[in-house]
CSV table of C-alpha atoms in Angstrom, one decimal:
chain,number,residue,atom,x,y,z
A,22,UNK,CA,2.1,15.3,68.1
A,23,UNK,CA,5.5,13.6,68.1
A,24,UNK,CA,8.1,14.1,70.5
A,25,UNK,CA,10.5,15.4,68.2
A,26,UNK,CA,7.5,18.5,66.9
A,27,UNK,CA,6.9,19.4,70.2
A,28,UNK,CA,10.7,19.9,71.4
A,29,UNK,CA,11.2,22.0,68.6
A,30,UNK,CA,8.1,24.0,68.9
A,31,UNK,CA,9.4,24.5,72.6
A,32,UNK,CA,12.8,25.1,71.8
A,33,UNK,CA,11.2,27.7,69.2
A,34,UNK,CA,8.9,29.2,71.7
A,35,UNK,CA,11.9,30.1,74.4
A,36,UNK,CA,14.2,31.6,71.4
A,37,UNK,CA,16.5,34.1,72.4
A,38,UNK,CA,18.1,35.4,69.2
A,39,UNK,CA,21.1,37.9,70.9
A,40,UNK,CA,22.1,34.8,73.0
A,41,UNK,CA,22.0,32.5,70.5
A,42,UNK,CA,24.1,34.6,68.2
A,43,UNK,CA,27.2,34.6,71.2
A,44,UNK,CA,26.7,30.9,71.6
A,45,UNK,CA,26.9,30.3,67.8
A,46,UNK,CA,30.1,32.7,67.7
A,47,UNK,CA,31.3,30.6,70.8
A,48,UNK,CA,31.1,27.2,68.2
A,49,UNK,CA,32.8,29.5,65.4
A,50,UNK,CA,29.7,29.9,63.6
A,51,UNK,CA,29.3,26.1,62.9
A,52,UNK,CA,25.8,25.8,63.9
A,53,UNK,CA,22.6,28.2,64.5
A,54,UNK,CA,21.2,28.5,68.0
A,55,UNK,CA,17.8,28.9,69.4
A,56,UNK,CA,19.8,30.7,72.5
A,57,UNK,CA,18.8,28.6,75.0
A,58,UNK,CA,21.0,28.5,78.3
A,59,UNK,CA,21.9,24.9,79.4
A,60,UNK,CA,19.5,24.5,82.3
A,61,UNK,CA,16.6,25.8,80.5
A,62,UNK,CA,17.0,23.5,77.6
A,63,UNK,CA,17.5,20.6,79.8
A,64,UNK,CA,14.6,21.2,81.8
A,65,UNK,CA,12.6,22.1,78.2
A,66,UNK,CA,13.7,18.6,77.4
A,67,UNK,CA,12.6,17.2,80.7
A,68,UNK,CA,9.4,18.4,80.4
A,69,UNK,CA,8.9,17.2,76.8
A,70,UNK,CA,10.2,13.7,77.5
A,71,UNK,CA,7.7,13.3,80.6
A,72,UNK,CA,5.0,13.4,78.1
A,73,UNK,CA,6.5,10.9,75.5
A,74,UNK,CA,7.9,8.4,77.8
A,75,UNK,CA,6.8,5.5,75.7
A,76,UNK,CA,7.3,6.5,72.3
A,77,UNK,CA,10.9,7.7,73.5
A,78,UNK,CA,11.7,4.2,75.6
A,79,UNK,CA,10.5,2.4,72.2
A,80,UNK,CA,12.0,4.6,69.4
A,81,UNK,CA,15.1,6.4,71.1
A,82,UNK,CA,17.5,5.6,68.6
A,83,UNK,CA,15.8,6.7,65.7
A,84,UNK,CA,14.4,9.9,67.8
A,85,UNK,CA,18.0,10.7,68.2
A,86,UNK,CA,19.1,10.5,64.4
A,87,UNK,CA,15.9,12.4,63.4
A,88,UNK,CA,17.1,15.4,66.1
A,89,UNK,CA,20.3,15.5,64.7
A,90,UNK,CA,18.9,16.2,61.0
A,91,UNK,CA,17.9,19.8,62.3
A,92,UNK,CA,20.5,22.7,62.1
A,93,UNK,CA,19.9,23.9,65.3
A,94,UNK,CA,22.8,22.8,68.2
A,95,UNK,CA,20.0,22.8,70.6
A,96,UNK,CA,18.1,19.8,68.9
A,97,UNK,CA,21.8,18.1,68.7
A,98,UNK,CA,22.2,18.2,72.3
A,99,UNK,CA,18.9,17.1,73.1
A,100,UNK,CA,19.5,14.0,71.2
A,101,UNK,CA,23.0,13.1,72.9
A,102,UNK,CA,21.3,13.7,76.3
A,103,UNK,CA,18.6,11.3,75.2
A,104,UNK,CA,20.6,9.0,73.7
A,105,UNK,CA,23.2,8.8,77.0
A,106,UNK,CA,20.1,8.6,79.2
A,107,UNK,CA,18.1,5.9,77.5
A,108,UNK,CA,21.3,3.7,76.4
A,109,UNK,CA,22.5,3.2,79.8
A,110,UNK,CA,22.7,-0.5,80.4
A,111,UNK,CA,21.1,-1.5,77.1
A,112,UNK,CA,23.6,-1.4,74.4
A,113,UNK,CA,23.6,-3.3,71.5
A,114,UNK,CA,26.4,-4.6,69.2
A,115,UNK,CA,25.2,-2.7,66.4
A,116,UNK,CA,24.7,0.4,68.3
A,117,UNK,CA,28.5,1.7,67.5
A,118,UNK,CA,27.3,2.3,64.1
A,119,UNK,CA,24.6,4.9,65.4
A,120,UNK,CA,27.4,6.6,67.6
A,121,UNK,CA,30.0,6.7,64.6
A,122,UNK,CA,27.0,8.7,62.7
A,123,UNK,CA,26.4,10.9,65.6
A,124,UNK,CA,30.3,11.6,65.7
A,125,UNK,CA,30.5,12.6,62.4
A,126,UNK,CA,27.6,14.5,61.7
A,127,UNK,CA,27.3,17.9,62.7
A,128,UNK,CA,30.8,17.5,64.4
A,129,UNK,CA,32.7,19.9,66.5
A,130,UNK,CA,34.1,19.6,70.1
A,131,UNK,CA,31.1,20.0,72.4
A,132,UNK,CA,29.3,17.1,70.7
A,133,UNK,CA,31.9,14.9,69.9
A,134,UNK,CA,33.8,15.0,73.6
A,135,UNK,CA,30.3,14.1,75.3
A,136,UNK,CA,30.4,11.0,72.6
A,137,UNK,CA,33.7,9.8,72.9
A,138,UNK,CA,33.6,9.8,76.9
A,139,UNK,CA,30.1,8.5,77.5
A,140,UNK,CA,28.8,6.9,74.3
A,141,UNK,CA,32.0,5.3,72.8
A,142,UNK,CA,33.5,4.7,76.3
A,143,UNK,CA,30.2,3.1,77.5
A,144,UNK,CA,29.8,0.8,74.5
A,145,UNK,CA,33.5,-0.6,74.7
A,146,UNK,CA,32.8,-1.2,78.6
A,147,UNK,CA,29.7,-2.9,77.4
A,148,UNK,CA,31.8,-5.1,74.6
A,149,UNK,CA,35.8,-5.0,75.5
A,150,UNK,CA,36.4,-7.2,73.0
A,151,UNK,CA,35.2,-4.6,70.5
A,152,UNK,CA,37.8,-2.4,71.7
A,153,UNK,CA,41.0,-3.0,69.5
A,154,UNK,CA,39.0,-3.3,66.2
A,155,UNK,CA,36.9,-0.1,66.9
A,156,UNK,CA,39.6,2.2,68.1
A,157,UNK,CA,41.9,0.7,65.3
A,158,UNK,CA,38.7,1.6,62.8
A,159,UNK,CA,38.5,5.2,63.9
A,160,UNK,CA,42.3,5.8,64.4
A,161,UNK,CA,42.6,5.1,61.0
A,162,UNK,CA,40.0,7.4,59.6
A,163,UNK,CA,40.3,10.4,57.6
A,164,UNK,CA,37.6,12.1,60.1
A,165,UNK,CA,39.8,13.8,62.7
A,166,UNK,CA,36.9,13.7,65.0
A,167,UNK,CA,37.0,10.0,64.7
A,168,UNK,CA,40.5,10.4,65.7
A,169,UNK,CA,40.2,12.0,68.5
A,170,UNK,CA,37.4,10.0,69.7
A,171,UNK,CA,40.1,7.1,69.7
A,172,UNK,CA,42.3,9.5,72.0
A,173,UNK,CA,39.9,10.4,74.4
A,174,UNK,CA,37.3,7.6,74.6
A,175,UNK,CA,38.8,6.5,78.0
A,176,UNK,CA,38.4,9.5,80.0
A,177,UNK,CA,37.2,8.8,83.2
A,178,UNK,CA,38.6,4.9,83.0
A,179,UNK,CA,41.2,6.1,85.5
A,180,UNK,CA,43.0,3.2,86.7
A,181,UNK,CA,41.0,1.0,84.4
A,182,UNK,CA,42.4,2.8,81.5
A,183,UNK,CA,44.6,0.6,78.9
A,184,UNK,CA,47.8,2.9,78.7
A,185,UNK,CA,49.5,0.7,76.2
A,186,UNK,CA,46.2,1.4,73.8
A,187,UNK,CA,46.5,5.3,74.8
A,188,UNK,CA,50.1,5.7,74.6
A,189,UNK,CA,49.7,3.6,71.0
A,190,UNK,CA,47.6,6.4,69.7
A,191,UNK,CA,49.5,9.3,71.3
A,192,UNK,CA,52.3,7.8,69.0
A,193,UNK,CA,50.2,7.3,65.8
A,194,UNK,CA,48.9,10.9,66.0
A,195,UNK,CA,51.7,12.8,67.8
A,196,UNK,CA,52.9,14.7,64.5
A,197,UNK,CA,49.4,15.9,63.4
A,198,UNK,CA,49.1,19.5,62.7
A,199,UNK,CA,45.4,19.5,64.0
A,200,UNK,CA,44.5,21.5,67.0
A,201,UNK,CA,41.9,19.4,68.0
A,202,UNK,CA,44.3,16.3,67.9
A,203,UNK,CA,46.9,17.9,69.9
A,204,UNK,CA,44.7,18.9,72.6
A,205,UNK,CA,43.3,15.6,72.5
A,206,UNK,CA,46.9,13.9,73.1
A,207,UNK,CA,47.3,16.5,76.2
A,208,UNK,CA,44.1,15.9,77.8
A,209,UNK,CA,44.0,12.2,77.8
A,210,UNK,CA,47.3,12.0,79.2
A,211,UNK,CA,46.6,14.7,81.8
A,212,UNK,CA,43.5,12.6,82.9
A,213,UNK,CA,45.4,9.2,83.6
A,214,UNK,CA,48.0,11.4,85.0
A,215,UNK,CA,45.7,12.0,87.9
A,216,UNK,CA,46.3,8.3,88.3
A,217,UNK,CA,49.6,7.6,87.2
A,218,UNK,CA,51.6,10.6,87.5
A,219,UNK,CA,54.9,9.0,87.3
A,220,UNK,CA,53.9,6.8,84.0
A,221,UNK,CA,52.5,9.9,81.8
A,222,UNK,CA,55.7,11.9,82.8
A,223,UNK,CA,58.3,9.4,81.8
A,224,UNK,CA,56.1,8.5,78.5
A,225,UNK,CA,56.1,12.5,77.9
A,226,UNK,CA,59.8,12.9,78.4
A,227,UNK,CA,60.6,10.0,76.4
A,228,UNK,CA,58.7,11.0,73.1
A,229,UNK,CA,58.5,14.1,70.9
A,230,UNK,CA,55.2,15.3,71.4
A,231,UNK,CA,53.6,18.6,69.9
A,232,UNK,CA,54.2,21.6,72.4
A,233,UNK,CA,50.6,22.0,72.8
A,234,UNK,CA,50.3,18.4,73.6
A,235,UNK,CA,53.0,18.4,76.2
A,236,UNK,CA,52.0,21.3,78.0
A,237,UNK,CA,48.1,19.8,78.7
A,238,UNK,CA,49.7,16.3,79.5
A,239,UNK,CA,51.7,17.6,82.4
A,240,UNK,CA,50.4,21.0,83.6
A,241,UNK,CA,49.0,19.1,86.4
A,242,UNK,CA,51.7,17.3,87.5
A,243,UNK,CA,55.1,19.9,87.6
């Protein structure tokens, strides 16, 4: 039996239909859920990965993509957890292709935000020379989740944030009517504002951000 088959069986065995309905409702019914709480899901994943350590280490990229083909959200979350654990300090230059596929498949904020911050953020720390190329591609895409990724990938960079790049992304997308883009702009600016509030406040006051973006950007500064 393979890891993918085993984890699917374990999730099915722990299904809670009523809680799954609540989880699905929370994500606007974009995905079905088995109804497994986060810690329980991670415990199941930990037990399964301990049995299939060699298979996962050897083939985690393919396994993650295989998990993403299933409809249930727990399978997608398991894929992301495995990817982020196994990819640490092991990024290959072509991994951005898989990361992009994960971002644009079964997309919603709960998966995209994690992948943007940790997968894209981590990849571009490993290959900083690829930053402008990748972010320009994502930023110019018609896929709003790639646009959002281009705005928020520096979450967690703190003082290492390239504020010129962040500001450029905000300027490019500041007229967007998409809720998730407006929110991303505010979130990214607020995060950088925790280490450089003066710069963020000056930028916000000197440009015409959407009200939601502005509110989110400065709510911890003033």
